[in-house]
Amino acid sequence: MNLTIEKAKEFYSKMLLIRRFEEKCIELYSAQKIRGFLHLYIGEEAVAVGLMDALSEDDAILATYREHGHALIRGVGAKSIMAEMYGKVDGCSRGRGGSMHLFDAKSRFYGGSAIVGGGLPLAVGMALADKMQNRKRVTVAIFGDGAVAEGEFHESLNLAALWELPILFVCENNRYAMGTALQYTESQTDIYKKAESYNIHAKQVDGMDVIEIAKAAARAVEDIKDSSKPVFLECLTYRFRAHSMFDAELYREKEEVKEWKEKGPLVVFEQKLKELGLWSELDIEAIEAEIKDTIDDAVTFAENSELEPLEDLEKFVYSEVSNG
Amino acid sequence: MAETTYREAVRAAIDDAMSADERVFLMGEDVGHYGGCYAVSMGLLEKFGEQRIIDTPLSESTFTGAGIGAALNGMRPIVEIMTVNFSLLALDQIMNNAATLLHMSGGQFNVPLVIRMATGGGKQLGAQHSHSLEGWFAHIPGLKILTPATVQDAYDMVGLALQDPDPVLIFENALLYNAKGELDLDAIPLEIGKAKVEKEGKDVTILTYGISVFKALEAAESLAKEGIDAEVIDLRSLRPLDDETIMASIAKTHKVVIVDEGWKSGSLSAEIMARINEQAFYELDAPMSRVCTAEVPLPYAKHLEDAALPQADKIVEAAIKTVGVS
């Protein structure tokens, strides 16, 4: 990948947008404007940014409950995501989903699933439908290392490989399944090796390096479109924050978190840009200011948005046409 | 009009739907090369090819979820699950995805999926292949639950379900596959959510669905000999329930027996009783009564299994008691 100054600015801005957006979420959560579970993506920004760079608008994405970053970069929109967290009608799921269930048809963002591994079978079906209709699209299934312990992970990999489906499996291996470290839950902690056992082309990449992820994802998408076979990417990453806002984080040492922060995605990228002599060309203040405006606008939008009228409570249980 | 079996009726419905709409396909365990666990899909692989009659591994959760994903992405899948007991492995997908995606997405993503499965006991298959759990599924908002009893419904309901934009589960009682009946391919089918009065009567209403419809009709014949004129209603759809037809019948007979193939505790029959209590209490001339499966995992031995399931003689007994109370 030729890293132009435009691309460098784009990647840096996008990673910083996720970071600042979520820092604002923490504030709003503490102020009780946002409720429910809130799973933060801070530390993992490079994965969303690198991955989304490789996708076209025809591709479909199924993500997990830690999906603010994916949704933001996919273009769901900071305003509608923030309004969703506020439970407002202008939210991307009309206030019915919340932080864990962001949906957006126009950007082909199919959630936001809070059942670990539950989106994987859907990805199999989405890709099957594309294959049956001869559409050259990719379905991306994003999941964490915790999902690997679920039967659906194994069933889905088996079917994707068996039926030669155009799926990009992206495992965000942040080392912890909720609060339990991977070595306590998996006999094989190199997750890409599990995928290889299903005859899926699999690769482990540095999940802290946005360039590495962008390159691997672009290559994977190309392979999938050429071969109509699945590809598996394991992105080694780390979440700097707790599993959710309710997590006292007693299961890991502060020292470990500190070490990972030193190789965080923004730090790594800054270093790379310095090596390439591009860092000085980035106007960081301007980038920060632009992001601040985006987030402020999103908060204002969410604050001012209406609540769904109570008489609409039972809407969308069944489709309008079949609602008696 | 032609006489046909329930099995042939379901197969004809799938065949017709697949011929009419390229988006329709069938997926499940043994549906292709084997010809269907209950031979429903026999011959369809040869006709439509393995791209549209898809054999799956024994991965109920994932192939059901794949049906949901395919439905989200423009197809009209029919997923066959061999028996209702196995559907429990797919319950996460049915409940957490199929039933919720439309609502959770604020109306953006509907799931036009049809899931068919065999249900019910009576074939000495023991506790892991014989249960009637359709009442459980009927608990879930977002799903529609159909229980074809007749050959005509077995045909019509597949088409109705495929036209519906939301997930529809069809429960076919395994004992009915060999049952014969008249099938009119050009009949205008009853809507989803409409019950059918199978036999009119004035003394007591017997509400039921699936194979128990025939047990209730048999009971009605015995009751007629006792001078009791029973009305038999085939509920057909367990969600939504046709309150209107139920209450209208009770306003006529003022007495009710509910026959439910599920267990009594927390059952569909309990729900129906509650609705009658809410909507038609003052029409009742006697306490409501019900005949359900005994509160046991279904046993293998025939005499025990027969004793556990609702049977015509128990329906007769319940109806006589109900009518006698007034």
XYZ file of C-alpha atoms in Angstrom:
650
model
C 0.000 0.000 0.000
C 1.281 3.426 -1.012
C 0.664 5.569 1.984
C -0.181 9.000 0.603
C -0.621 11.969 2.902
C -4.362 11.887 2.147
C -4.618 8.251 3.210
C -2.495 8.923 6.270
C -4.779 11.745 7.288
C -7.854 9.637 6.642
C -6.609 6.697 8.719
C -5.419 8.863 11.567
C -8.622 10.909 11.639
C -10.814 7.840 11.587
C -8.978 6.113 14.414
C -9.041 9.303 16.441
C -12.754 9.760 15.715
C -13.503 6.346 17.259
C -11.275 7.163 20.241
C -12.821 10.579 20.904
C -16.356 9.382 20.221
C -16.013 6.664 22.811
C -14.350 8.961 25.334
C -17.435 11.144 24.957
C -19.591 8.031 25.472
C -17.845 7.391 28.794
C -18.650 10.937 29.865
C -22.251 10.623 28.779
C -22.561 7.259 30.480
C -21.289 8.744 33.732
C -23.793 11.560 33.276
C -26.482 8.861 32.799
C -27.398 10.094 29.339
C -26.455 6.705 27.903
C -27.578 3.568 29.753
C -27.517 -0.185 29.254
C -24.336 -2.057 28.525
C -21.591 -0.020 26.902
C -18.694 -1.978 25.428
C -15.841 0.238 24.372
C -13.544 -0.323 21.414
C -10.703 1.912 22.592
C -7.407 0.249 21.682
C -8.888 -1.718 18.785
C -9.502 1.197 16.392
C -6.973 0.051 13.804
C -9.032 -3.047 13.007
C -12.209 -1.186 12.083
C -10.371 1.479 10.106
C -8.085 -0.894 8.190
C -10.888 -3.342 7.482
C -13.477 -0.829 6.289
C -10.904 0.655 3.926
C -10.920 -2.590 1.965
C -14.699 -2.845 1.579
C -17.001 -1.479 -1.073
C -20.514 -0.239 -0.438
C -22.019 -3.468 -1.781
C -20.361 -5.535 0.904
C -22.295 -6.402 4.068
C -21.089 -6.238 7.646
C -22.198 -8.191 10.690
C -20.518 -7.066 13.866
C -20.662 -7.692 17.587
C -21.827 -5.695 20.584
C -18.503 -3.783 20.586
C -19.368 -2.203 17.261
C -19.383 1.601 17.626
C -16.091 1.777 15.741
C -17.251 -0.442 12.894
C -20.484 1.487 12.537
C -18.791 4.898 12.646
C -16.246 4.034 9.991
C -18.742 2.190 7.829
C -20.647 5.467 7.596
C -23.656 4.808 9.793
C -23.122 8.349 11.053
C -22.079 9.743 14.407
C -25.418 11.520 14.814
C -27.594 8.482 14.348
C -25.298 6.311 16.472
C -25.343 8.836 19.302
C -29.109 9.260 19.052
C -29.409 5.470 19.273
C -27.402 5.441 22.491
C -29.752 8.093 23.825
C -32.687 5.818 22.895
C -34.112 8.431 20.554
C -36.269 7.991 17.460
C -33.545 9.377 15.173
C -31.179 6.638 16.306
C -30.071 4.170 13.657
C -32.352 1.552 15.243
C -35.033 4.052 16.357
C -33.962 3.633 19.945
C -34.843 -0.053 19.998
C -31.320 -1.394 19.817
C -28.992 0.744 21.897
C -25.221 0.491 21.957
C -25.171 -3.262 21.276
C -27.651 -3.260 18.386
C -26.701 -0.644 15.818
C -28.319 -1.350 12.426
C -28.274 0.588 9.189
C -29.735 -0.695 5.940
C -28.256 2.001 3.693
C -24.688 1.133 4.663
C -25.481 -2.594 4.762
C -24.630 -2.736 8.432
C -26.538 -5.747 9.831
C -25.773 -5.259 13.531
C -24.707 -5.050 16.348
C -25.325 -8.606 17.741
C -25.090 -9.219 21.469
C -25.106 -13.013 21.345
C -21.485 -14.032 21.033
C -21.040 -15.837 17.718
C -24.717 -15.375 16.845
C -23.967 -13.301 13.767
C -21.743 -15.926 12.172
C -24.574 -18.143 10.865
C -26.282 -15.055 9.460
C -23.095 -14.223 7.556
C -23.140 -17.742 6.110
C -26.679 -17.160 4.865
C -25.963 -13.681 3.528
C -23.031 -15.034 1.535
C -25.062 -18.030 0.393
C -27.709 -15.649 -0.983
C -25.034 -13.680 -2.855
C -23.625 -16.840 -4.320
C -27.067 -18.110 -5.358
C -27.823 -14.805 -7.068
C -24.374 -14.560 -8.692
C -23.540 -11.275 -6.969
C -19.895 -10.391 -6.474
C -20.178 -9.197 -2.916
C -18.400 -9.998 0.299
C -20.059 -10.546 3.658
C -17.858 -9.618 6.592
C -18.381 -11.330 9.925
C -16.621 -9.564 12.793
C -16.391 -11.338 16.137
C -14.180 -11.553 19.180
C -12.018 -14.351 20.511
C -14.829 -15.285 22.908
C -16.983 -16.408 19.972
C -14.434 -19.060 19.084
C -15.667 -21.208 21.976
C -19.201 -21.281 20.575
C -20.414 -24.186 18.457
C -21.732 -21.732 15.888
C -18.176 -20.590 15.161
C -17.205 -24.109 14.131
C -20.464 -24.846 12.315
C -20.189 -21.589 10.383
C -16.567 -22.064 9.351
C -17.367 -25.585 8.235
C -20.310 -24.465 6.112
C -18.505 -21.463 4.642
C -15.614 -23.657 3.531
C -17.812 -26.561 2.413
C -20.116 -24.351 0.353
C -17.305 -22.051 -0.827
C -18.975 -18.884 0.346
C -17.657 -15.328 -0.095
C -17.159 -14.470 3.576
C -14.420 -12.556 5.281
C -14.164 -13.767 8.867
C -12.488 -11.147 11.046
C -11.588 -12.268 14.542
C -10.702 -9.399 16.830
C -8.553 -11.281 19.273
C -8.253 -8.913 22.202
C -7.079 -11.734 24.495
C -10.078 -11.735 26.814
C -13.472 -13.374 26.527
C -15.320 -10.925 28.767
C -13.071 -11.129 31.839
C -11.384 -14.463 31.193
C -8.042 -14.651 29.431
C -7.845 -16.791 26.325
C -5.439 -19.315 27.800
C -8.117 -20.267 30.335
C -10.746 -20.940 27.676
C -9.011 -22.232 24.552
C -6.818 -25.261 24.026
C -5.443 -23.574 20.896
C -4.898 -19.840 21.388
C -3.738 -19.205 17.803
C -7.208 -18.823 16.455
C -6.271 -18.704 12.773
C -5.088 -22.307 13.124
C -8.635 -23.364 13.931
C -9.777 -21.790 10.677
C -7.008 -23.572 8.783
C -8.334 -26.874 10.096
C -11.536 -26.148 8.151
C -9.507 -25.647 4.961
C -9.948 -21.896 5.097
C -7.124 -19.613 4.031
C -6.244 -17.912 7.314
C -3.790 -15.274 8.447
C -2.756 -13.704 11.712
C -2.093 -9.962 11.542
C -0.942 -7.250 13.912
C -4.215 -5.742 15.016
C -2.521 -2.611 16.266
C -1.184 -1.659 12.842
C -3.804 -0.082 10.614
C -1.651 -0.426 7.521
C -1.114 -4.142 8.091
C -4.820 -4.648 8.533
C -5.756 -2.572 5.511
C -3.311 -4.533 3.380
C -4.438 -7.918 4.670
C -8.101 -7.018 4.316
C -7.663 -5.709 0.772
C -5.859 -8.874 -0.202
C -8.513 -11.006 1.470
C -11.370 -9.228 -0.303
C -9.589 -9.674 -3.613
C -9.055 -13.385 -2.925
C -12.665 -13.866 -1.928
C -13.946 -12.138 -5.054
C -11.594 -14.180 -7.257
C -12.154 -17.554 -5.663
C -15.566 -17.189 -4.004
C -14.053 -18.881 -0.980
C -13.888 -17.633 2.590
C -10.826 -16.011 4.115
C -10.069 -15.706 7.810
C -8.141 -12.860 9.456
C -7.127 -13.012 13.071
C -6.255 -9.492 14.263
C -4.175 -9.478 17.435
C -5.398 -6.515 19.404
C -6.198 -5.345 22.908
C -8.907 -3.330 24.571
C -7.580 -0.633 26.838
C -10.814 -0.313 28.736
C -12.798 -2.860 30.724
C -15.175 -5.326 29.031
C -18.124 -3.062 29.805
C -18.832 -0.128 32.064
C -19.796 -2.559 34.831
C -16.480 -4.380 34.822
C -14.150 -3.731 37.774
C -11.323 -5.275 35.751
C -9.810 -7.399 38.502
C -8.556 -10.043 36.099
C -5.543 -8.295 34.614
C -2.560 -6.301 35.820
C -2.334 -2.577 35.220
C 1.189 -3.210 33.961
C -0.135 -5.397 31.132
C -2.598 -2.701 30.042
C 0.180 -0.132 30.170
C 2.422 -2.240 27.951
C -0.286 -2.622 25.356
C -1.081 1.073 25.447
C 2.479 1.724 24.434
C 1.836 -0.222 21.264
C -1.642 1.199 20.725
C -2.880 1.841 17.194
C -2.510 5.622 17.313
C 1.001 5.365 18.790
C 2.076 2.793 16.206
C 0.680 4.844 13.360
C 2.257 8.058 14.605
C 5.616 6.268 14.713
C 5.182 4.955 11.209
C 4.284 8.379 9.861
C 7.336 9.846 11.546
C 9.513 7.237 9.876
C 7.959 8.099 6.533
C 8.340 11.825 7.146
C 4.567 12.339 6.865
C 3.812 13.143 10.483
C 4.818 16.806 10.251
C 2.390 17.239 7.375
C -0.578 16.292 9.521
C -2.292 19.227 11.127
C -3.247 17.445 14.341
C -4.982 20.461 15.812
C -7.210 20.768 12.770
C -8.003 17.049 12.898
C -8.875 17.270 16.602
C -11.037 20.324 15.960
C -12.916 18.640 13.138
C -13.560 15.540 15.259
C -14.677 17.654 18.180
C -17.219 19.369 15.907
C -18.491 16.021 14.622
C -18.957 14.717 18.151
C -20.480 17.929 19.489
C -22.937 17.906 16.595
C -23.786 14.293 17.326
C -24.460 15.030 20.997
C -26.559 18.099 20.158
C -28.492 16.043 17.618
C -29.106 13.260 20.136
C -30.112 15.717 22.870
C -32.607 17.399 20.575
C -33.985 14.270 18.996
C -37.470 13.108 19.982
C -38.402 9.970 21.834
C -40.418 7.425 19.858
C -44.087 7.949 20.741
C -45.340 5.310 23.187
C -48.155 4.348 20.864
C -45.483 2.983 18.502
C -44.220 0.506 21.108
C -45.582 -2.498 19.245
C -44.424 -1.382 15.827
C -41.828 -3.486 14.004
C -42.682 -6.738 15.771
C -44.174 -7.764 12.442
C -43.740 -6.074 9.091
C -46.267 -3.344 8.321
C -47.893 -5.284 5.512
C -48.620 -8.204 7.793
C -49.668 -6.158 10.800
C -53.340 -6.960 11.138
C -60.055 -32.124 -6.086
C -57.880 -35.177 -5.651
C -57.093 -37.483 -2.779
C -53.520 -37.129 -1.654
C -51.372 -37.626 1.407
C -50.275 -34.894 3.765
C -46.662 -35.652 2.786
C -47.455 -35.241 -0.921
C -49.314 -32.033 -0.206
C -46.313 -30.451 1.536
C -44.044 -31.639 -1.264
C -46.381 -30.246 -3.932
C -46.443 -26.900 -2.120
C -42.648 -26.700 -2.019
C -42.434 -27.806 -5.643
C -44.957 -25.200 -6.774
C -43.302 -22.430 -4.745
C -39.856 -23.263 -6.116
C -41.168 -23.382 -9.661
C -42.858 -20.019 -9.264
C -40.074 -18.112 -7.514
C -36.362 -18.606 -8.036
C -35.635 -17.111 -4.629
C -37.236 -20.079 -2.866
C -34.932 -22.898 -1.836
C -35.016 -25.780 0.659
C -32.268 -26.465 3.165
C -31.951 -29.004 5.947
C -30.740 -32.376 7.154
C -31.262 -35.182 4.626
C -33.530 -33.079 2.420
C -31.566 -33.807 -0.755
C -29.845 -37.066 -1.481
C -31.774 -38.971 1.171
C -35.082 -37.527 0.034
C -36.176 -36.003 3.333
C -36.246 -37.533 6.805
C -39.989 -38.022 6.345
C -39.671 -38.293 2.546
C -41.318 -34.909 2.075
C -38.656 -33.702 -0.359
C -38.308 -36.967 -2.308
C -37.569 -36.189 -5.950
C -37.030 -32.453 -5.489
C -33.238 -32.730 -5.734
C -33.570 -34.324 -9.165
C -35.928 -31.595 -10.269
C -34.236 -28.506 -8.821
C -30.603 -29.524 -8.352
C -28.340 -29.281 -5.348
C -28.043 -25.514 -5.598
C -31.666 -25.229 -4.444
C -32.220 -28.449 -2.475
C -29.368 -28.131 -0.047
C -28.232 -30.925 2.265
C -26.793 -29.530 5.477
C -24.562 -31.003 8.155
C -26.162 -31.704 11.541
C -25.660 -28.054 12.499
C -29.167 -26.891 13.364
C -28.133 -23.558 14.792
C -26.010 -22.527 11.854
C -28.188 -23.744 9.023
C -31.186 -22.074 10.652
C -29.123 -18.902 11.083
C -28.015 -19.229 7.471
C -31.677 -19.288 6.511
C -32.132 -16.025 8.393
C -29.086 -14.512 6.677
C -30.272 -15.624 3.237
C -33.711 -14.158 3.971
C -32.086 -10.868 4.986
C -30.206 -10.862 1.706
C -33.076 -11.332 -0.706
C -33.874 -15.054 -0.742
C -36.986 -16.965 0.394
C -35.535 -19.950 2.246
C -37.461 -22.918 3.591
C -35.461 -24.474 6.408
C -36.441 -28.005 7.420
C -35.563 -29.135 10.927
C -36.044 -32.866 11.354
C -37.920 -32.705 14.640
C -38.978 -30.054 17.072
C -36.581 -31.446 19.661
C -33.658 -30.546 17.407
C -34.997 -27.040 16.959
C -33.799 -26.375 20.490
C -30.264 -26.321 19.119
C -31.440 -23.534 16.827
C -33.496 -21.741 19.442
C -30.898 -18.987 19.815
C -31.123 -18.171 16.118
C -34.924 -18.415 16.033
C -35.456 -16.337 19.154
C -32.517 -13.926 19.240
C -32.274 -13.284 15.507
C -35.315 -14.309 13.451
C -37.847 -12.995 15.946
C -35.996 -9.840 16.975
C -34.129 -8.391 13.988
C -37.049 -6.400 12.618
C -37.768 -4.771 15.955
C -34.160 -4.263 17.041
C -33.339 -2.621 13.721
C -36.241 -0.218 14.046
C -38.077 -1.793 11.113
C -35.134 -1.923 8.696
C -34.522 -5.656 8.412
C -37.365 -8.128 8.049
C -36.795 -11.869 7.906
C -38.968 -13.658 5.317
C -37.995 -17.124 6.471
C -40.046 -20.324 6.650
C -39.022 -23.065 9.051
C -40.790 -26.407 8.814
C -40.403 -29.133 11.367
C -42.007 -32.370 12.477
C -43.635 -32.392 15.888
C -45.604 -34.681 18.164
C -45.466 -38.114 19.732
C -47.158 -41.433 19.049
C -44.451 -43.286 17.171
C -42.601 -44.735 20.162
C -39.557 -42.551 19.533
C -38.904 -41.739 23.163
C -38.445 -38.421 24.891
C -35.928 -36.862 22.529
C -37.936 -37.185 19.319
C -41.561 -36.900 20.383
C -42.381 -33.631 22.014
C -44.839 -30.935 21.037
C -43.113 -27.646 21.679
C -45.023 -25.442 19.253
C -46.692 -23.773 22.221
C -43.275 -22.600 23.399
C -42.552 -20.977 20.057
C -46.010 -19.409 20.110
C -44.820 -17.486 23.172
C -42.408 -15.419 21.084
C -43.407 -12.068 19.560
C -42.053 -11.700 16.044
C -42.796 -15.300 15.022
C -45.897 -16.751 13.404
C -46.774 -20.339 14.279
C -48.794 -22.572 11.975
C -49.998 -26.101 12.659
C -51.575 -27.671 9.563
C -53.941 -30.525 10.454
C -55.513 -31.172 7.068
C -54.026 -32.067 3.706
C -55.404 -28.808 2.320
C -53.711 -26.755 5.035
C -50.481 -28.736 4.625
C -50.419 -27.485 1.041
C -51.772 -23.977 1.555
C -49.711 -23.020 4.584
C -46.366 -23.398 2.824
C -47.478 -20.876 0.209
C -48.973 -18.532 2.799
C -45.821 -18.680 4.888
C -43.600 -17.908 1.898
C -45.673 -14.864 1.029
C -45.295 -13.510 4.543
C -42.551 -10.939 5.141
C -41.854 -12.292 8.636
C -40.535 -15.588 10.022
C -43.147 -18.335 9.969
C -42.708 -21.698 11.695
C -44.796 -24.613 10.417
C -45.226 -27.610 12.720
C -46.196 -30.779 10.886
C -47.301 -33.623 13.123
C -45.186 -36.612 12.115
C -48.145 -38.969 12.410
C -50.041 -37.018 9.780
C -47.617 -37.495 6.879
C -49.435 -40.656 5.736
C -52.890 -39.204 6.333
C -55.025 -38.842 3.226
C -57.410 -36.103 2.306
C -58.836 -34.038 -0.511
C -56.536 -31.426 -1.986
C -57.766 -28.615 -4.187
C -54.713 -26.881 -5.637
C -56.816 -23.926 -6.719
C -58.642 -23.364 -3.445
C -58.278 -19.923 -1.919
C -56.388 -20.595 1.311
C -57.488 -19.319 4.686
C -55.311 -16.506 5.992
C -52.629 -16.938 8.637
C -54.274 -16.280 11.976
C -57.686 -17.644 11.004
C -59.087 -20.680 12.768
C -61.548 -23.033 11.079
C -64.737 -24.524 12.408
C -64.304 -28.165 11.413
C -67.639 -29.276 12.807
C -70.457 -27.055 13.968
C -72.172 -27.825 17.250
C -74.166 -26.108 19.972
C -73.373 -27.807 23.288
C -69.618 -27.543 23.805
C -66.657 -26.070 21.939
C -63.578 -28.255 21.496
C -60.567 -26.101 20.616
C -57.493 -27.821 19.247
C -54.922 -28.024 16.468
C -52.785 -30.513 14.546
C -53.451 -34.210 14.890
C -55.767 -33.648 17.855
C -58.285 -32.150 15.453
C -58.992 -35.699 14.270
C -59.137 -37.024 17.822
C -61.590 -34.238 18.646
C -63.739 -35.117 15.616
C -63.733 -38.747 16.717
C -64.713 -37.615 20.204
C -67.504 -35.496 18.725
C -68.954 -38.594 17.057
C -69.010 -40.449 20.379
C -70.474 -37.396 22.096
C -73.242 -37.246 19.499
C -74.308 -40.733 20.635
C -74.595 -39.334 24.161
C -76.766 -36.538 22.816
C -74.037 -33.904 23.041
C -73.506 -31.733 19.970
C -69.863 -30.631 20.014
C -68.342 -27.879 17.919
C -64.742 -28.652 16.847
C -62.425 -25.803 15.998
C -59.044 -26.240 14.350
C -56.999 -23.294 15.608
C -54.548 -23.687 12.670
C -52.452 -20.735 13.801
C -51.091 -20.636 17.362
C -49.635 -17.179 16.898
C -51.548 -15.111 16.151
C -54.508 -16.854 17.784
C -57.931 -16.235 16.265
C -59.659 -14.786 19.321
C -62.668 -13.804 17.268
C -63.559 -17.337 16.171
C -62.858 -18.727 19.660
C -65.058 -16.193 21.436
C -67.833 -16.456 18.855
C -68.023 -20.198 19.424
C -68.098 -19.808 23.191
C -70.884 -17.242 22.872
C -72.817 -20.030 21.132
C -71.968 -23.107 23.227
C -70.999 -21.481 26.572
C -68.721 -24.422 27.338
C -65.210 -25.248 26.302
C -62.687 -28.085 26.237
C -59.182 -27.300 25.022
C -57.023 -30.077 23.641
C -53.325 -29.265 23.612
C -50.520 -31.657 22.674
C -48.135 -29.755 24.917
C -47.813 -30.172 28.676
C -50.477 -28.500 30.756
C -48.185 -26.291 32.866
C -47.523 -22.999 31.149
C -49.077 -24.311 27.961
C -50.905 -22.856 25.013
C -54.126 -24.164 26.567
C -53.370 -22.027 29.615
C -53.033 -18.990 27.367
C -56.331 -19.757 25.646
C -58.080 -20.152 28.997
C -56.694 -16.811 30.111
C -57.959 -15.129 26.966
C -61.414 -16.624 27.355
C -61.408 -15.438 30.946
C -60.491 -11.927 29.804
C -62.813 -11.726 26.820
C -65.747 -14.078 27.345
C -66.015 -14.902 31.050
C -69.702 -14.065 31.279
C -70.492 -16.340 28.343
C -69.293 -19.392 30.276
C -71.800 -21.753 31.857
C -69.205 -24.180 33.233
C -65.553 -24.210 34.259
C -63.199 -24.475 31.310
C -61.564 -27.840 30.868
C -58.513 -29.124 29.046
C -56.861 -32.307 27.861
C -53.087 -32.105 27.582
C -50.082 -34.375 27.458
C -49.232 -35.877 30.853
C -46.474 -34.049 32.722
C -43.794 -36.544 31.753
C -41.078 -36.751 29.111
C -42.776 -38.989 26.541
C -42.049 -42.648 27.280
C -41.115 -45.264 24.689
C -43.487 -48.088 25.693
C -46.648 -47.850 23.618
C -49.172 -48.209 26.424
C -47.393 -45.493 28.407
C -47.041 -43.194 25.435
C -50.711 -43.615 24.515
C -51.669 -42.866 28.085
C -49.554 -39.727 28.127
C -50.976 -38.171 24.940
C -54.404 -36.577 24.529
C -56.796 -39.219 23.150
C -60.365 -39.190 21.945
C -61.724 -40.987 25.036
C -60.187 -38.376 27.320
C -61.734 -35.613 25.231
C -65.122 -37.333 25.494
C -64.729 -37.634 29.251
C -63.738 -33.975 29.606
C -66.637 -32.826 27.416
C -69.232 -34.882 29.311
C -67.954 -33.542 32.595
C -68.011 -29.970 31.292
C -71.490 -30.241 29.867
C -72.711 -32.095 32.964
C -71.493 -29.387 35.321
C -74.002 -26.896 33.957
